[in-house]
Amino acid sequence: MSDSTSAGNAYAEAGVSIEAADKAIELMKVWVEKAKRPEMIGGLGGFILPIVFGALNDVIGIWSSCFMLLFVLVSSALAWMHFA
């Protein structure tokens, strides 16, 4: 018996249905595709923010500068949503 088969059996014994999970993923794909819009810039933030965090740490030299930047970004987003 292969490792993947024994792992599948262990999931089934624990009450996890791989087939149901696969079906749920297929059903979610429709909604995920609908959510992809030009306004969504999450991918850009996921690429740029680590670079900015490293630059802040190099320039300022304070490890918590990353959290200060996140606080400013979240506060700005909250204010923007509130006044929009």
CSV table of C-alpha atoms in Angstrom, one decimal:
chain,number,residue,atom,x,y,z
A,1,MET,CA,0.0,0.0,0.0
A,2,SER,CA,1.4,3.4,-0.9
A,3,ASP,CA,1.7,6.3,1.5
A,4,SER,CA,-1.0,8.4,-0.3
A,5,THR,CA,-3.4,5.5,0.0
A,6,SER,CA,-2.7,5.1,3.7
A,7,ALA,CA,-3.0,8.8,4.2
A,8,GLY,CA,-6.4,8.8,2.4
A,9,ASN,CA,-7.5,6.0,4.7
A,10,ALA,CA,-6.4,7.9,7.8
A,11,TYR,CA,-8.4,10.9,6.6
A,12,ALA,CA,-11.5,8.7,6.0
A,13,GLU,CA,-11.1,7.1,9.4
A,14,ALA,CA,-11.0,10.6,11.0
A,15,GLY,CA,-14.3,11.5,9.2
A,16,VAL,CA,-12.7,13.7,6.4
A,17,SER,CA,-14.1,13.2,2.9
A,18,ILE,CA,-11.5,14.1,0.2
A,19,GLU,CA,-14.2,13.8,-2.4
A,20,ALA,CA,-16.4,16.4,-0.5
A,21,ALA,CA,-13.4,18.7,-0.2
A,22,ASP,CA,-12.7,18.5,-3.9
A,23,LYS,CA,-16.4,19.2,-4.7
A,24,ALA,CA,-16.3,22.2,-2.4
A,25,ILE,CA,-13.2,23.5,-4.1
A,26,GLU,CA,-14.9,23.2,-7.5
A,27,LEU,CA,-18.0,25.0,-6.2
A,28,MET,CA,-15.9,27.8,-4.8
A,29,LYS,CA,-14.0,28.4,-8.1
A,30,VAL,CA,-17.1,30.0,-9.6
A,31,TRP,CA,-17.2,32.6,-6.8
A,32,VAL,CA,-13.5,33.2,-6.8
A,33,GLU,CA,-13.6,34.0,-10.5
A,34,LYS,CA,-16.4,36.5,-9.9
A,35,ALA,CA,-14.3,38.2,-7.2
A,36,LYS,CA,-11.4,38.8,-9.6
A,37,ARG,CA,-11.9,42.4,-10.6
A,38,PRO,CA,-9.5,45.2,-11.7
A,39,GLU,CA,-10.0,46.9,-8.4
A,40,MET,CA,-8.5,43.9,-6.5
A,41,ILE,CA,-4.8,44.7,-5.8
A,42,GLY,CA,-4.1,42.0,-3.2
A,43,GLY,CA,-1.5,40.4,-5.4
A,44,LEU,CA,0.4,43.7,-5.7
A,45,GLY,CA,0.4,44.1,-1.9
A,46,GLY,CA,1.7,40.6,-1.5
A,47,PHE,CA,4.6,41.3,-3.8
A,48,ILE,CA,5.4,44.9,-2.7
A,49,LEU,CA,4.9,44.8,1.1
A,50,PRO,CA,7.8,42.3,1.9
A,51,ILE,CA,10.2,44.5,-0.1
A,52,VAL,CA,8.9,47.6,1.8
A,53,PHE,CA,9.2,45.8,5.1
A,54,GLY,CA,12.8,45.0,4.4
A,55,ALA,CA,13.6,48.5,3.3
A,56,LEU,CA,12.0,50.0,6.4
A,57,ASN,CA,14.0,47.7,8.6
A,58,ASP,CA,17.2,48.7,6.8
A,59,VAL,CA,16.5,52.4,6.8
A,60,ILE,CA,15.0,52.8,10.3
A,61,GLY,CA,16.7,49.8,12.0
A,62,ILE,CA,13.6,49.1,14.2
A,63,TRP,CA,12.1,45.7,13.8
A,64,SER,CA,8.6,46.9,14.7
A,65,SER,CA,8.7,49.4,11.8
A,66,CYS,CA,6.9,46.7,9.8
A,67,PHE,CA,4.0,46.7,12.2
A,68,MET,CA,3.9,50.5,12.2
A,69,LEU,CA,3.6,50.4,8.4
A,70,LEU,CA,0.8,47.9,8.7
A,71,PHE,CA,-1.0,50.0,11.2
A,72,VAL,CA,-0.8,53.0,8.9
A,73,LEU,CA,-2.1,51.0,5.9
A,74,VAL,CA,-5.0,49.5,7.9
A,75,SER,CA,-5.9,52.8,9.4
A,76,SER,CA,-5.9,54.5,6.0
A,77,ALA,CA,-8.0,51.7,4.5
A,78,LEU,CA,-10.5,52.0,7.4
A,79,ALA,CA,-10.8,55.7,7.0
A,80,TRP,CA,-11.2,55.4,3.3
A,81,MET,CA,-14.0,52.8,3.7
A,82,HIS,CA,-15.7,55.0,6.3
A,83,PHE,CA,-15.7,58.1,4.2
A,84,ALA,CA,-16.4,56.4,0.8
